[in-house]
Amino acid sequence: MSETSVRPDPVMTEIGRGMELGQRGERDAAREVFAGVWDRLGADGDPFHICALAHSMADVQDDPREELVWDLRALEAADLVSDERARLAGVASPVAAFYPSLHLNLGDVYRRLGEWDLARAHLERGLDAVGTLDDNGYGQLIKGGLDRLAQRLAERSGEPLSVPPSEPLSEPPSEMTEVNGPASA
């Protein structure tokens, strides 16, 4: 049996366009693109698409409560995505590799909302899943984000970190070296 190539996915292409707008600081334009995709997908659409869309839409929200809604949608959808579905979309890593970033985002938004116990719970879940990440620029970006979240939570509580950082706290790389499915920090 021969390996078939992955066909371009028009929904993921549009989500990618929104991500590019968001990365350029055009948050309103990115939200418009994402809202258009959401209108077509709806809550019962393909979980892979919903996960990618919601994860990206959360990143361009100005209100942390709205960000939380989208982050929770992304996590819920990820639970419904199979490794086979992700592979068909061109994602090389297992779906389990989505979770460190999803939990990082949830931990950070809960921190900003003052929900310290929920922030710590998602930090721990993200750290528990960090072994699923490749040792590349993206993996380092997410690990660094989890380290910074742990540091912020430790500074807030005055307690030492319960889990040592995976790497020294530092700024994330200026660019992601790969885009591999619905993952951003």
PDB file of C-alpha atoms in Angstrom:
ATOM      1  CA  MET A   1       0.000   0.000   0.000  1.00  0.00           C
ATOM      2  CA  SER A   2       1.458   3.360  -0.952  1.00  0.00           C
ATOM      3  CA  GLU A   3       1.515   6.412   1.276  1.00  0.00           C
ATOM      4  CA  THR A   4      -0.955   9.043   0.140  1.00  0.00           C
ATOM      5  CA  SER A   5      -0.195  12.723   0.416  1.00  0.00           C
ATOM      6  CA  VAL A   6      -2.298  14.964   2.583  1.00  0.00           C
ATOM      7  CA  ARG A   7      -4.653  17.153   0.601  1.00  0.00           C
ATOM      8  CA  PRO A   8      -4.862  20.798   1.584  1.00  0.00           C
ATOM      9  CA  ASP A   9      -7.674  21.315   4.076  1.00  0.00           C
ATOM     10  CA  PRO A  10      -9.546  24.524   3.224  1.00  0.00           C
ATOM     11  CA  VAL A  11     -10.748  24.966   6.824  1.00  0.00           C
ATOM     12  CA  MET A  12      -7.208  24.655   8.186  1.00  0.00           C
ATOM     13  CA  THR A  13      -5.983  27.008   5.461  1.00  0.00           C
ATOM     14  CA  GLU A  14      -8.490  29.613   6.605  1.00  0.00           C
ATOM     15  CA  ILE A  15      -7.606  29.065  10.263  1.00  0.00           C
ATOM     16  CA  GLY A  16      -3.946  29.491   9.278  1.00  0.00           C
ATOM     17  CA  ARG A  17      -4.819  32.790   7.602  1.00  0.00           C
ATOM     18  CA  GLY A  18      -6.452  33.957  10.836  1.00  0.00           C
ATOM     19  CA  MET A  19      -3.414  32.853  12.826  1.00  0.00           C
ATOM     20  CA  GLU A  20      -1.139  34.868  10.545  1.00  0.00           C
ATOM     21  CA  LEU A  21      -3.311  37.950  11.063  1.00  0.00           C
ATOM     22  CA  GLY A  22      -3.186  37.454  14.826  1.00  0.00           C
ATOM     23  CA  GLN A  23       0.590  37.027  14.797  1.00  0.00           C
ATOM     24  CA  ARG A  24       0.902  40.293  12.871  1.00  0.00           C
ATOM     25  CA  GLY A  25      -1.140  42.039  15.573  1.00  0.00           C
ATOM     26  CA  GLU A  26      -4.296  42.279  13.480  1.00  0.00           C
ATOM     27  CA  ARG A  27      -6.454  40.800  16.223  1.00  0.00           C
ATOM     28  CA  ASP A  28      -9.780  42.208  15.010  1.00  0.00           C
ATOM     29  CA  ALA A  29      -9.210  40.852  11.508  1.00  0.00           C
ATOM     30  CA  ALA A  30      -8.166  37.474  12.944  1.00  0.00           C
ATOM     31  CA  ARG A  31     -11.324  37.320  15.075  1.00  0.00           C
ATOM     32  CA  GLU A  32     -13.397  38.043  11.962  1.00  0.00           C
ATOM     33  CA  VAL A  33     -11.772  35.182  10.064  1.00  0.00           C
ATOM     34  CA  PHE A  34     -12.215  32.815  13.004  1.00  0.00           C
ATOM     35  CA  ALA A  35     -15.829  33.895  13.556  1.00  0.00           C
ATOM     36  CA  GLY A  36     -16.586  33.132   9.919  1.00  0.00           C
ATOM     37  CA  VAL A  37     -15.095  29.657  10.261  1.00  0.00           C
ATOM     38  CA  TRP A  38     -17.009  29.101  13.514  1.00  0.00           C
ATOM     39  CA  ASP A  39     -20.270  30.146  11.850  1.00  0.00           C
ATOM     40  CA  ARG A  40     -19.730  27.429   9.244  1.00  0.00           C
ATOM     41  CA  LEU A  41     -18.470  24.739  11.641  1.00  0.00           C
ATOM     42  CA  GLY A  42     -20.728  25.233  14.625  1.00  0.00           C
ATOM     43  CA  ALA A  43     -20.339  23.419  17.911  1.00  0.00           C
ATOM     44  CA  ASP A  44     -21.036  20.053  16.243  1.00  0.00           C
ATOM     45  CA  GLY A  45     -18.402  20.356  13.511  1.00  0.00           C
ATOM     46  CA  ASP A  46     -15.254  18.289  13.058  1.00  0.00           C
ATOM     47  CA  PRO A  47     -13.534  18.196  16.484  1.00  0.00           C
ATOM     48  CA  PHE A  48     -10.097  18.615  14.869  1.00  0.00           C
ATOM     49  CA  HIS A  49     -11.214  21.827  13.187  1.00  0.00           C
ATOM     50  CA  ILE A  50     -12.964  23.038  16.332  1.00  0.00           C
ATOM     51  CA  CYS A  51      -9.862  22.368  18.428  1.00  0.00           C
ATOM     52  CA  ALA A  52      -7.618  24.287  16.031  1.00  0.00           C
ATOM     53  CA  LEU A  53     -10.104  27.126  15.633  1.00  0.00           C
ATOM     54  CA  ALA A  54     -10.913  27.514  19.323  1.00  0.00           C
ATOM     55  CA  HIS A  55      -7.247  27.319  20.342  1.00  0.00           C
ATOM     56  CA  SER A  56      -6.432  30.075  17.850  1.00  0.00           C
ATOM     57  CA  MET A  57      -9.518  32.186  18.592  1.00  0.00           C
ATOM     58  CA  ALA A  58      -8.621  32.202  22.295  1.00  0.00           C
ATOM     59  CA  ASP A  59      -5.264  33.759  21.446  1.00  0.00           C
ATOM     60  CA  VAL A  60      -6.849  36.860  19.891  1.00  0.00           C
ATOM     61  CA  GLN A  61      -9.409  37.633  22.594  1.00  0.00           C
ATOM     62  CA  ASP A  62      -9.086  40.865  24.537  1.00  0.00           C
ATOM     63  CA  ASP A  63     -11.330  39.752  27.414  1.00  0.00           C
ATOM     64  CA  PRO A  64      -9.872  36.863  29.440  1.00  0.00           C
ATOM     65  CA  ARG A  65     -13.379  35.527  30.129  1.00  0.00           C
ATOM     66  CA  GLU A  66     -13.939  35.173  26.371  1.00  0.00           C
ATOM     67  CA  GLU A  67     -10.481  33.653  26.024  1.00  0.00           C
ATOM     68  CA  LEU A  68     -11.448  31.084  28.663  1.00  0.00           C
ATOM     69  CA  VAL A  69     -14.592  30.114  26.724  1.00  0.00           C
ATOM     70  CA  TRP A  70     -12.519  29.391  23.611  1.00  0.00           C
ATOM     71  CA  ASP A  71      -9.738  27.618  25.534  1.00  0.00           C
ATOM     72  CA  LEU A  72     -12.314  25.312  27.135  1.00  0.00           C
ATOM     73  CA  ARG A  73     -13.849  24.598  23.714  1.00  0.00           C
ATOM     74  CA  ALA A  74     -10.415  23.687  22.381  1.00  0.00           C
ATOM     75  CA  LEU A  75      -9.762  21.269  25.250  1.00  0.00           C
ATOM     76  CA  GLU A  76     -13.194  19.665  24.924  1.00  0.00           C
ATOM     77  CA  ALA A  77     -12.723  19.201  21.174  1.00  0.00           C
ATOM     78  CA  ALA A  78      -9.212  17.753  21.608  1.00  0.00           C
ATOM     79  CA  ASP A  79     -10.712  14.992  23.710  1.00  0.00           C
ATOM     80  CA  LEU A  80     -12.712  13.940  20.620  1.00  0.00           C
ATOM     81  CA  VAL A  81      -9.846  13.977  18.098  1.00  0.00           C
ATOM     82  CA  SER A  82      -8.233  10.666  17.205  1.00  0.00           C
ATOM     83  CA  ASP A  83      -4.608  10.263  16.238  1.00  0.00           C
ATOM     84  CA  GLU A  84      -5.835   8.982  12.875  1.00  0.00           C
ATOM     85  CA  ARG A  85      -7.869  12.158  12.269  1.00  0.00           C
ATOM     86  CA  ALA A  86      -4.873  14.314  13.166  1.00  0.00           C
ATOM     87  CA  ARG A  87      -2.630  12.233  10.883  1.00  0.00           C
ATOM     88  CA  LEU A  88      -5.063  12.704   7.992  1.00  0.00           C
ATOM     89  CA  ALA A  89      -4.754  16.458   8.583  1.00  0.00           C
ATOM     90  CA  GLY A  90      -0.977  16.244   8.296  1.00  0.00           C
ATOM     91  CA  VAL A  91      -0.137  16.361  12.002  1.00  0.00           C
ATOM     92  CA  ALA A  92       2.875  14.137  12.647  1.00  0.00           C
ATOM     93  CA  SER A  93       2.587  14.020  16.426  1.00  0.00           C
ATOM     94  CA  PRO A  94      -0.112  12.233  18.418  1.00  0.00           C
ATOM     95  CA  VAL A  95      -3.093  14.183  19.722  1.00  0.00           C
ATOM     96  CA  ALA A  96      -1.549  13.856  23.193  1.00  0.00           C
ATOM     97  CA  ALA A  97       0.987  16.486  22.076  1.00  0.00           C
ATOM     98  CA  PHE A  98      -1.839  19.047  21.862  1.00  0.00           C
ATOM     99  CA  TYR A  99      -2.428  18.953  25.616  1.00  0.00           C
ATOM    100  CA  PRO A 100       0.654  20.754  26.992  1.00  0.00           C
ATOM    101  CA  SER A 101      -0.277  23.873  25.001  1.00  0.00           C
ATOM    102  CA  LEU A 102      -3.995  23.589  25.763  1.00  0.00           C
ATOM    103  CA  HIS A 103      -3.300  23.307  29.499  1.00  0.00           C
ATOM    104  CA  LEU A 104      -0.709  26.083  29.356  1.00  0.00           C
ATOM    105  CA  ASN A 105      -3.291  28.441  27.881  1.00  0.00           C
ATOM    106  CA  LEU A 106      -5.937  27.417  30.396  1.00  0.00           C
ATOM    107  CA  GLY A 107      -3.520  27.741  33.304  1.00  0.00           C
ATOM    108  CA  ASP A 108      -2.484  31.200  32.173  1.00  0.00           C
ATOM    109  CA  VAL A 109      -6.009  32.507  31.638  1.00  0.00           C
ATOM    110  CA  TYR A 110      -7.136  31.130  35.001  1.00  0.00           C
ATOM    111  CA  ARG A 111      -4.099  32.865  36.554  1.00  0.00           C
ATOM    112  CA  ARG A 112      -5.101  36.163  34.974  1.00  0.00           C
ATOM    113  CA  LEU A 113      -8.657  35.664  36.245  1.00  0.00           C
ATOM    114  CA  GLY A 114      -7.376  35.027  39.785  1.00  0.00           C
ATOM    115  CA  GLU A 115      -8.522  31.382  39.777  1.00  0.00           C
ATOM    116  CA  TRP A 116      -5.308  30.126  41.394  1.00  0.00           C
ATOM    117  CA  ASP A 117      -6.345  26.532  42.110  1.00  0.00           C
ATOM    118  CA  LEU A 118      -7.585  26.013  38.548  1.00  0.00           C
ATOM    119  CA  ALA A 119      -4.419  27.654  37.201  1.00  0.00           C
ATOM    120  CA  ARG A 120      -2.257  25.255  39.236  1.00  0.00           C
ATOM    121  CA  ALA A 121      -4.356  22.251  38.185  1.00  0.00           C
ATOM    122  CA  HIS A 122      -3.880  23.062  34.488  1.00  0.00           C
ATOM    123  CA  LEU A 123      -0.183  23.758  35.018  1.00  0.00           C
ATOM    124  CA  GLU A 124       0.199  20.301  36.553  1.00  0.00           C
ATOM    125  CA  ARG A 125      -1.754  18.699  33.694  1.00  0.00           C
ATOM    126  CA  GLY A 126       0.413  20.541  31.164  1.00  0.00           C
ATOM    127  CA  LEU A 127       3.595  19.448  32.920  1.00  0.00           C
ATOM    128  CA  ASP A 128       2.319  15.874  33.082  1.00  0.00           C
ATOM    129  CA  ALA A 129       1.815  15.922  29.292  1.00  0.00           C
ATOM    130  CA  VAL A 130       5.051  17.711  28.371  1.00  0.00           C
ATOM    131  CA  GLY A 131       6.791  14.419  27.547  1.00  0.00           C
ATOM    132  CA  THR A 132       4.633  14.165  24.420  1.00  0.00           C
ATOM    133  CA  LEU A 133       6.386  17.163  22.861  1.00  0.00           C
ATOM    134  CA  ASP A 134       9.278  16.859  20.457  1.00  0.00           C
ATOM    135  CA  ASP A 135      12.560  18.517  21.375  1.00  0.00           C
ATOM    136  CA  ASN A 136      12.296  21.265  18.769  1.00  0.00           C
ATOM    137  CA  GLY A 137      11.471  24.964  18.695  1.00  0.00           C
ATOM    138  CA  TYR A 138       7.762  24.403  19.271  1.00  0.00           C
ATOM    139  CA  GLY A 139       8.368  21.964  22.134  1.00  0.00           C
ATOM    140  CA  GLN A 140      10.808  24.409  23.729  1.00  0.00           C
ATOM    141  CA  LEU A 141       8.287  27.238  23.313  1.00  0.00           C
ATOM    142  CA  ILE A 142       5.584  25.319  25.190  1.00  0.00           C
ATOM    143  CA  LYS A 143       7.974  24.017  27.866  1.00  0.00           C
ATOM    144  CA  GLY A 144       9.234  27.562  28.409  1.00  0.00           C
ATOM    145  CA  GLY A 145       5.658  28.812  28.701  1.00  0.00           C
ATOM    146  CA  LEU A 146       4.864  26.168  31.312  1.00  0.00           C
ATOM    147  CA  ASP A 147       8.036  27.107  33.191  1.00  0.00           C
ATOM    148  CA  ARG A 148       7.050  30.790  33.183  1.00  0.00           C
ATOM    149  CA  LEU A 149       3.535  29.935  34.337  1.00  0.00           C
ATOM    150  CA  ALA A 150       4.970  27.836  37.177  1.00  0.00           C
ATOM    151  CA  GLN A 151       7.237  30.720  38.156  1.00  0.00           C
ATOM    152  CA  ARG A 152       4.367  33.240  38.136  1.00  0.00           C
ATOM    153  CA  LEU A 153       2.200  30.970  40.246  1.00  0.00           C
ATOM    154  CA  ALA A 154       5.069  30.313  42.661  1.00  0.00           C
ATOM    155  CA  GLU A 155       5.780  34.060  42.978  1.00  0.00           C
ATOM    156  CA  ARG A 156       2.118  34.740  43.654  1.00  0.00           C
ATOM    157  CA  SER A 157       1.833  32.055  46.342  1.00  0.00           C
ATOM    158  CA  GLY A 158       5.279  32.551  47.851  1.00  0.00           C
ATOM    159  CA  GLU A 159       5.684  28.778  47.746  1.00  0.00           C
ATOM    160  CA  PRO A 160       8.515  26.980  45.972  1.00  0.00           C
ATOM    161  CA  LEU A 161       7.770  25.259  42.699  1.00  0.00           C
ATOM    162  CA  SER A 162       6.422  21.775  43.288  1.00  0.00           C
ATOM    163  CA  VAL A 163       7.876  20.654  39.958  1.00  0.00           C
ATOM    164  CA  PRO A 164      11.250  22.016  38.850  1.00  0.00           C
ATOM    165  CA  PRO A 165      11.205  23.873  35.544  1.00  0.00           C
ATOM    166  CA  SER A 166      12.124  21.713  32.560  1.00  0.00           C
ATOM    167  CA  GLU A 167      14.518  24.396  31.365  1.00  0.00           C
ATOM    168  CA  PRO A 168      15.651  27.788  32.655  1.00  0.00           C
ATOM    169  CA  LEU A 169      13.018  30.456  32.369  1.00  0.00           C
ATOM    170  CA  SER A 170      13.655  32.475  29.251  1.00  0.00           C
ATOM    171  CA  GLU A 171      11.807  34.266  26.529  1.00  0.00           C
ATOM    172  CA  PRO A 172      10.238  32.056  23.849  1.00  0.00           C
ATOM    173  CA  PRO A 173      11.884  31.836  20.442  1.00  0.00           C
ATOM    174  CA  SER A 174      11.004  34.759  18.204  1.00  0.00           C
ATOM    175  CA  GLU A 175       9.351  32.448  15.680  1.00  0.00           C
ATOM    176  CA  MET A 176       7.826  29.011  15.895  1.00  0.00           C
ATOM    177  CA  THR A 177       9.936  26.626  13.890  1.00  0.00           C
ATOM    178  CA  GLU A 178       6.995  24.455  12.982  1.00  0.00           C
ATOM    179  CA  VAL A 179       3.272  24.687  12.871  1.00  0.00           C
ATOM    180  CA  ASN A 180       2.043  21.294  13.859  1.00  0.00           C
ATOM    181  CA  GLY A 181      -1.660  21.276  14.442  1.00  0.00           C
ATOM    182  CA  PRO A 182      -3.636  23.377  16.900  1.00  0.00           C
ATOM    183  CA  ALA A 183      -0.960  24.511  19.255  1.00  0.00           C
ATOM    184  CA  SER A 184       0.091  27.956  20.312  1.00  0.00           C
ATOM    185  CA  ALA A 185       1.161  29.442  23.592  1.00  0.00           C
TER     186      ALA A 185
END
